[in-house]
Amino acid sequence: MSSRKKWTFGLLLILIAAAGGWLFWGQKQGTALTIGVYAGSYWETPDGNCYQILDETIEQFEQTHPGVQVEYASGIGTDSYSEWLAEQILQGTEPDLYFVLPEDFNLLVSSGALENLDGLMAEDRDFDPAVYYGPCLEAGQFGGSQYALPHESVPTMMFVNKTLLEGCGIPVPENDWTWEDFFSICQQVTDTGARRFGVYGYTWLNALYANGASLFSEDGTACFLADPRIEAAIQFTRSLNELNSGYTVTARDFDLGHVAFRPFLFSEYRAYQPYPWRIKKYTGFEWDCVCMPAGPDGANVSELHTMLLGINARTPHKLLAWEFAKLLSTDEQVQKKLYAHSVGISPLPDVAEDNALLEQLYQDIPGSVRFSREMVGGIMQNAVAAPHFSRYEQAMAMAQQAVAEGKIDKSSLAAAQREINIYLSK
Amino acid sequence: MKRERNLLDTARVMFLLNLCILLFYTVVCLTTTQRVCASFGAYDFLLSIGQLPPRPWQMPLGALGFYTLLCVVSFGKYYLKTEAFWLRLLVCLGEIVLCLGVTVSLRFYYSGIALLVLADLVHYVRNSFYRTGFMAVLVFIFAFVRFDILTPGGIPFSAYLGYYSHTVQGYLSSLESVMVCLNILLFVLYMILLFTSERRENVRIQKLNRQLNEANTQLKEYAVELEHMTAMRERNRLAREIHDTLGHTLTGIIMGADAGLALFDAAPEEARKRVEVIAQSARDGLNDVRRSIKALRVDALEKHSLEEALEGLLENFRLTTGLEVEYAQQAGELRFAADEEDTLYRIVQEGLTNAVRHGHAKRASLALVRQGETLTVTLQDDGEGCAAPEAGFGLRHMQERLGMLGGSLTYGSSRQDSGYGGFMITASMPIREKERKS
């Protein structure tokens, strides 16, 4: 063997030994599972110790998975979380498992950052998708595949200014009220001279869910803007606005107690209704929360916002990440702690409709407890999750622009629908 | 030599330039990612590219790693100095794979590495078939392994440039196109240098070839002349010999016979003595003729017996051409008349020469069989054989020689059962008993 061959051979041996050593060392060090998590509450409500439940869950997970170390970076606020996550993705250091804000879900899935969970779900015998409320699970679906597990859901509800209604001699509407009731109350309340208005922030999108319609098909290939039910929703919101005879109602008007209704997230009700928040939030009036009014072709249905848990598509620890996501999402003990601590509703019916838990939750809320076990179940089961597909944002913007431009007669809506369909079919 | 150095220098500049281009792409992608993140633009950037960018360290690690290996293989192969076909092919394929590795690592933003490898391989590969093949593959890589063709939905390089102001964008894209163009120009320069140097080499070889051909022709002319001269000399020698021996003797015999005729009646006794003298000088003359003929004989037969001469011939063939001859002598004692021995020797010699020269035989068998007064020589070989041989000079010569002695020659393919698949000649000739006795 020539000396050159000896050198080459020696170099190869050293390389193989180094690679082997590195692998062995890596094995010995154990596995580190990283989690992306935001600080505070996403639902714009105060949150005292946001990491407590996560820490407890991590401890539980590390005990059942020896050798695994779960880590997360703390102190990332909800407003900077999306940016932080995008930075991690660009730099290739994104966590193995991370919370997905509802508005980021589309981007993360269409850019391929989230792992398709269909395979993991099918292979895992312990996992049963039926433990979730249907709409919660649907919130993590994209193009027919599951990309994220629901962690916590919040439906849109209608806030009611009880003081104002009582002043007008109108009772607070029941949970099964309709557009007719809604419109007649607004009509009775509105008095532009006395700066009293019916509703603030109620759009045709809120209305169309309550009228049993859907703007897009599930797979995102068709738009139904010219659907008569959607047309009715648009006309309904338009007639509500016309009550104000040209005045544009603002959020400040509501805060000052001049407006009877305002769509709001259920989380705010849970966060601010108990003492002392109740007094701090709105000083001038008593308030409550009811379901969204039902349209002629629909029910008291509202849109559901769901915080999701997604697995990094590039993680080497797919199974571990899946195990941890499953623990956070489907473990009843974890979900119960979360339900008690946070302000949303658990995606698990067994937790969300737990009588003991519900009683404990609403004991601070004065007056009649409107949210019985059946009520919560009804809201969650009938809530609507907006469909997810890659052109959703642009298509939605096109539809909103068409309506904002006043194209609300049948033929204009049909024309706008055609335009959006052409965009979607590209 | 100077031209060779120019080529090497051009190649080095190309390697350096391509390194700069790789660094340009990797540095722009890396720093842009860092700057995007530092300026809180990550979400918008992700939204604008709409897909997961590869991890930022992958591009520099992959591109520079593969490029370093490519440099090692490219420069190392001249130190290796191997002529083994498979090793050389492996080096070429390795370079192409590494070229693809660099291009893929650069996310197909740049395929000019193919030109670098093409220049390198065109210089390295001399076989025109492989050279054309590699050229086709690399030109294909250069032309079609591009971002816009292979990954139309991928993240274009312009997405990274888009982060900067228009002025900086302008500078960066001009720098990019200048370097890419420079690489193409260097490639063209390299090819021009290479092909002019090859053409000069070809012209030089052609000139040498012409000189060699001329020398060869001259040599042939000399050979023909020499043959003429030798024949002339031989003819003169024969004439002299005939004049000195046969002429002399015949003259003596004629004179003796004339004198004998004159004395025949007057002195019959004297005439008888003269006739005896004539007979003696005729015998002497015959001896002289024999000696002369002997002087023209095969050298080997002059010094040795036919037996020894044949064995020497076979040994000689084995040593010079490697032909192994199986020799079966079943003809008893090999002592024949000189012309018969000559013919026999020449047939064996010519037959073996043909087996080696035309049949490229490795083994042959020679059998001498005597049946009564007929001697049969059978020679077969394992060479290429010939289904319908045309009698050339050698075979015709053998036939003529045998014809003069009343023999015959047959030839054709060997019998399959003989173990020799090549050519076979069989010569038979009658042996003159009288001569043998003498």
JSON list of N, CA and C in Angstrom, two decimals, chain B residues 237 287-310 335-339 341-343 345-346:
[
{"chain": "B", "resi": 237, "resn": "ARG", "atom": "N", "xyz": [27.07, -15.25, -59.45]},
{"chain": "B", "resi": 237, "resn": "ARG", "atom": "CA", "xyz": [27.79, -16.33, -58.77]},
{"chain": "B", "resi": 237, "resn": "ARG", "atom": "C", "xyz": [27.49, -17.67, -59.45]},
{"chain": "B", "resi": 287, "resn": "ASN", "atom": "N", "xyz": [30.04, -34.18, -59.14]},
{"chain": "B", "resi": 287, "resn": "ASN", "atom": "CA", "xyz": [30.33, -33.84, -57.74]},
{"chain": "B", "resi": 287, "resn": "ASN", "atom": "C", "xyz": [30.40, -32.33, -57.53]},
{"chain": "B", "resi": 288, "resn": "ASP", "atom": "N", "xyz": [31.05, -31.67, -58.48]},
{"chain": "B", "resi": 288, "resn": "ASP", "atom": "CA", "xyz": [31.14, -30.22, -58.38]},
{"chain": "B", "resi": 288, "resn": "ASP", "atom": "C", "xyz": [29.75, -29.59, -58.36]},
{"chain": "B", "resi": 289, "resn": "VAL", "atom": "N", "xyz": [28.88, -30.08, -59.28]},
{"chain": "B", "resi": 289, "resn": "VAL", "atom": "CA", "xyz": [27.51, -29.55, -59.36]},
{"chain": "B", "resi": 289, "resn": "VAL", "atom": "C", "xyz": [26.77, -29.77, -58.04]},
{"chain": "B", "resi": 290, "resn": "ARG", "atom": "N", "xyz": [27.00, -31.01, -57.51]},
{"chain": "B", "resi": 290, "resn": "ARG", "atom": "CA", "xyz": [26.34, -31.32, -56.23]},
{"chain": "B", "resi": 290, "resn": "ARG", "atom": "C", "xyz": [26.79, -30.36, -55.14]},
{"chain": "B", "resi": 291, "resn": "ARG", "atom": "N", "xyz": [28.09, -30.12, -55.13]},
{"chain": "B", "resi": 291, "resn": "ARG", "atom": "CA", "xyz": [28.63, -29.22, -54.11]},
{"chain": "B", "resi": 291, "resn": "ARG", "atom": "C", "xyz": [28.03, -27.83, -54.28]},
{"chain": "B", "resi": 292, "resn": "SER", "atom": "N", "xyz": [27.92, -27.43, -55.54]},
{"chain": "B", "resi": 292, "resn": "SER", "atom": "CA", "xyz": [27.34, -26.09, -55.79]},
{"chain": "B", "resi": 292, "resn": "SER", "atom": "C", "xyz": [25.90, -26.02, -55.28]},
{"chain": "B", "resi": 293, "resn": "ILE", "atom": "N", "xyz": [25.14, -27.06, -55.59]},
{"chain": "B", "resi": 293, "resn": "ILE", "atom": "CA", "xyz": [23.74, -27.06, -55.17]},
{"chain": "B", "resi": 293, "resn": "ILE", "atom": "C", "xyz": [23.65, -27.05, -53.65]},
{"chain": "B", "resi": 294, "resn": "LYS", "atom": "N", "xyz": [24.59, -27.86, -53.05]},
{"chain": "B", "resi": 294, "resn": "LYS", "atom": "CA", "xyz": [24.63, -27.93, -51.59]},
{"chain": "B", "resi": 294, "resn": "LYS", "atom": "C", "xyz": [24.85, -26.54, -51.00]},
{"chain": "B", "resi": 295, "resn": "ALA", "atom": "N", "xyz": [25.63, -25.75, -51.67]},
{"chain": "B", "resi": 295, "resn": "ALA", "atom": "CA", "xyz": [25.91, -24.40, -51.19]},
{"chain": "B", "resi": 295, "resn": "ALA", "atom": "C", "xyz": [24.66, -23.53, -51.18]},
{"chain": "B", "resi": 296, "resn": "LEU", "atom": "N", "xyz": [23.64, -23.92, -51.98]},
{"chain": "B", "resi": 296, "resn": "LEU", "atom": "CA", "xyz": [22.41, -23.13, -52.03]},
{"chain": "B", "resi": 296, "resn": "LEU", "atom": "C", "xyz": [21.35, -23.64, -51.06]},
{"chain": "B", "resi": 297, "resn": "ARG", "atom": "N", "xyz": [21.67, -24.69, -50.32]},
{"chain": "B", "resi": 297, "resn": "ARG", "atom": "CA", "xyz": [20.67, -25.34, -49.47]},
{"chain": "B", "resi": 297, "resn": "ARG", "atom": "C", "xyz": [20.31, -24.51, -48.25]},
{"chain": "B", "resi": 298, "resn": "VAL", "atom": "N", "xyz": [19.17, -24.93, -47.58]},
{"chain": "B", "resi": 298, "resn": "VAL", "atom": "CA", "xyz": [18.77, -24.32, -46.33]},
{"chain": "B", "resi": 298, "resn": "VAL", "atom": "C", "xyz": [19.90, -24.46, -45.33]},
{"chain": "B", "resi": 299, "resn": "ASP", "atom": "N", "xyz": [20.15, -23.37, -44.63]},
{"chain": "B", "resi": 299, "resn": "ASP", "atom": "CA", "xyz": [21.28, -23.33, -43.72]},
{"chain": "B", "resi": 299, "resn": "ASP", "atom": "C", "xyz": [21.17, -24.42, -42.66]},
{"chain": "B", "resi": 300, "resn": "ALA", "atom": "N", "xyz": [19.96, -24.56, -42.12]},
{"chain": "B", "resi": 300, "resn": "ALA", "atom": "CA", "xyz": [19.76, -25.52, -41.04]},
{"chain": "B", "resi": 300, "resn": "ALA", "atom": "C", "xyz": [20.04, -26.94, -41.52]},
{"chain": "B", "resi": 301, "resn": "LEU", "atom": "N", "xyz": [19.57, -27.24, -42.74]},
{"chain": "B", "resi": 301, "resn": "LEU", "atom": "CA", "xyz": [19.76, -28.59, -43.26]},
{"chain": "B", "resi": 301, "resn": "LEU", "atom": "C", "xyz": [21.21, -28.83, -43.66]},
{"chain": "B", "resi": 302, "resn": "GLU", "atom": "N", "xyz": [21.89, -27.74, -43.92]},
{"chain": "B", "resi": 302, "resn": "GLU", "atom": "CA", "xyz": [23.30, -27.84, -44.26]},
{"chain": "B", "resi": 302, "resn": "GLU", "atom": "C", "xyz": [24.09, -28.36, -43.06]},
{"chain": "B", "resi": 303, "resn": "LYS", "atom": "N", "xyz": [23.66, -27.80, -41.85]},
{"chain": "B", "resi": 303, "resn": "LYS", "atom": "CA", "xyz": [24.45, -28.12, -40.66]},
{"chain": "B", "resi": 303, "resn": "LYS", "atom": "C", "xyz": [23.90, -29.32, -39.92]},
{"chain": "B", "resi": 304, "resn": "HIS", "atom": "N", "xyz": [22.56, -29.51, -39.98]},
{"chain": "B", "resi": 304, "resn": "HIS", "atom": "CA", "xyz": [21.97, -30.59, -39.19]},
{"chain": "B", "resi": 304, "resn": "HIS", "atom": "C", "xyz": [21.18, -31.52, -40.08]},
{"chain": "B", "resi": 305, "resn": "SER", "atom": "N", "xyz": [20.72, -32.61, -39.45]},
{"chain": "B", "resi": 305, "resn": "SER", "atom": "CA", "xyz": [19.83, -33.52, -40.17]},
{"chain": "B", "resi": 305, "resn": "SER", "atom": "C", "xyz": [18.43, -32.93, -40.18]},
{"chain": "B", "resi": 306, "resn": "LEU", "atom": "N", "xyz": [17.53, -33.48, -41.01]},
{"chain": "B", "resi": 306, "resn": "LEU", "atom": "CA", "xyz": [16.16, -32.96, -41.11]},
{"chain": "B", "resi": 306, "resn": "LEU", "atom": "C", "xyz": [15.46, -33.05, -39.75]},
{"chain": "B", "resi": 307, "resn": "GLU", "atom": "N", "xyz": [15.70, -34.19, -39.07]},
{"chain": "B", "resi": 307, "resn": "GLU", "atom": "CA", "xyz": [15.12, -34.41, -37.74]},
{"chain": "B", "resi": 307, "resn": "GLU", "atom": "C", "xyz": [15.45, -33.24, -36.82]},
{"chain": "B", "resi": 308, "resn": "GLU", "atom": "N", "xyz": [16.76, -32.95, -36.72]},
{"chain": "B", "resi": 308, "resn": "GLU", "atom": "CA", "xyz": [17.22, -31.88, -35.83]},
{"chain": "B", "resi": 308, "resn": "GLU", "atom": "C", "xyz": [16.73, -30.53, -36.31]},
{"chain": "B", "resi": 309, "resn": "ALA", "atom": "N", "xyz": [16.76, -30.35, -37.63]},
{"chain": "B", "resi": 309, "resn": "ALA", "atom": "CA", "xyz": [16.36, -29.06, -38.19]},
{"chain": "B", "resi": 309, "resn": "ALA", "atom": "C", "xyz": [14.89, -28.77, -37.86]},
{"chain": "B", "resi": 310, "resn": "LEU", "atom": "N", "xyz": [14.01, -29.80, -38.00]},
{"chain": "B", "resi": 310, "resn": "LEU", "atom": "CA", "xyz": [12.58, -29.61, -37.70]},
{"chain": "B", "resi": 310, "resn": "LEU", "atom": "C", "xyz": [12.38, -29.27, -36.23]},
{"chain": "B", "resi": 335, "resn": "ARG", "atom": "N", "xyz": [15.43, -39.46, -43.41]},
{"chain": "B", "resi": 335, "resn": "ARG", "atom": "CA", "xyz": [16.59, -39.19, -44.27]},
{"chain": "B", "resi": 335, "resn": "ARG", "atom": "C", "xyz": [16.14, -39.35, -45.71]},
{"chain": "B", "resi": 336, "resn": "PHE", "atom": "N", "xyz": [16.05, -38.22, -46.39]},
{"chain": "B", "resi": 336, "resn": "PHE", "atom": "CA", "xyz": [15.57, -38.23, -47.77]},
{"chain": "B", "resi": 336, "resn": "PHE", "atom": "C", "xyz": [16.57, -37.50, -48.63]},
{"chain": "B", "resi": 337, "resn": "ALA", "atom": "N", "xyz": [16.21, -37.42, -49.89]},
{"chain": "B", "resi": 337, "resn": "ALA", "atom": "CA", "xyz": [17.05, -36.66, -50.82]},
{"chain": "B", "resi": 337, "resn": "ALA", "atom": "C", "xyz": [17.00, -35.19, -50.42]},
{"chain": "B", "resi": 338, "resn": "ALA", "atom": "N", "xyz": [18.03, -34.45, -50.79]},
{"chain": "B", "resi": 338, "resn": "ALA", "atom": "CA", "xyz": [18.16, -33.05, -50.36]},
{"chain": "B", "resi": 338, "resn": "ALA", "atom": "C", "xyz": [16.95, -32.22, -50.77]},
{"chain": "B", "resi": 339, "resn": "ASP", "atom": "N", "xyz": [16.48, -32.38, -52.06]},
{"chain": "B", "resi": 339, "resn": "ASP", "atom": "CA", "xyz": [15.35, -31.56, -52.50]},
{"chain": "B", "resi": 339, "resn": "ASP", "atom": "C", "xyz": [14.07, -31.92, -51.75]},
{"chain": "B", "resi": 341, "resn": "GLU", "atom": "N", "xyz": [14.00, -33.11, -48.60]},
{"chain": "B", "resi": 341, "resn": "GLU", "atom": "CA", "xyz": [14.17, -32.54, -47.24]},
{"chain": "B", "resi": 341, "resn": "GLU", "atom": "C", "xyz": [13.88, -31.05, -47.27]},
{"chain": "B", "resi": 342, "resn": "ASP", "atom": "N", "xyz": [14.44, -30.39, -48.30]},
{"chain": "B", "resi": 342, "resn": "ASP", "atom": "CA", "xyz": [14.23, -28.94, -48.45]},
{"chain": "B", "resi": 342, "resn": "ASP", "atom": "C", "xyz": [12.73, -28.63, -48.50]},
{"chain": "B", "resi": 343, "resn": "THR", "atom": "N", "xyz": [12.03, -29.38, -49.39]},
{"chain": "B", "resi": 343, "resn": "THR", "atom": "CA", "xyz": [10.60, -29.13, -49.58]},
{"chain": "B", "resi": 343, "resn": "THR", "atom": "C", "xyz": [9.83, -29.34, -48.29]},
{"chain": "B", "resi": 345, "resn": "TYR", "atom": "N", "xyz": [10.95, -29.25, -45.22]},
{"chain": "B", "resi": 345, "resn": "TYR", "atom": "CA", "xyz": [11.29, -28.20, -44.24]},
{"chain": "B", "resi": 345, "resn": "TYR", "atom": "C", "xyz": [10.54, -26.91, -44.57]},
{"chain": "B", "resi": 346, "resn": "ARG", "atom": "N", "xyz": [10.54, -26.56, -45.88]},
{"chain": "B", "resi": 346, "resn": "ARG", "atom": "CA", "xyz": [9.90, -25.30, -46.28]},
{"chain": "B", "resi": 346, "resn": "ARG", "atom": "C", "xyz": [8.38, -25.34, -46.03]}
]
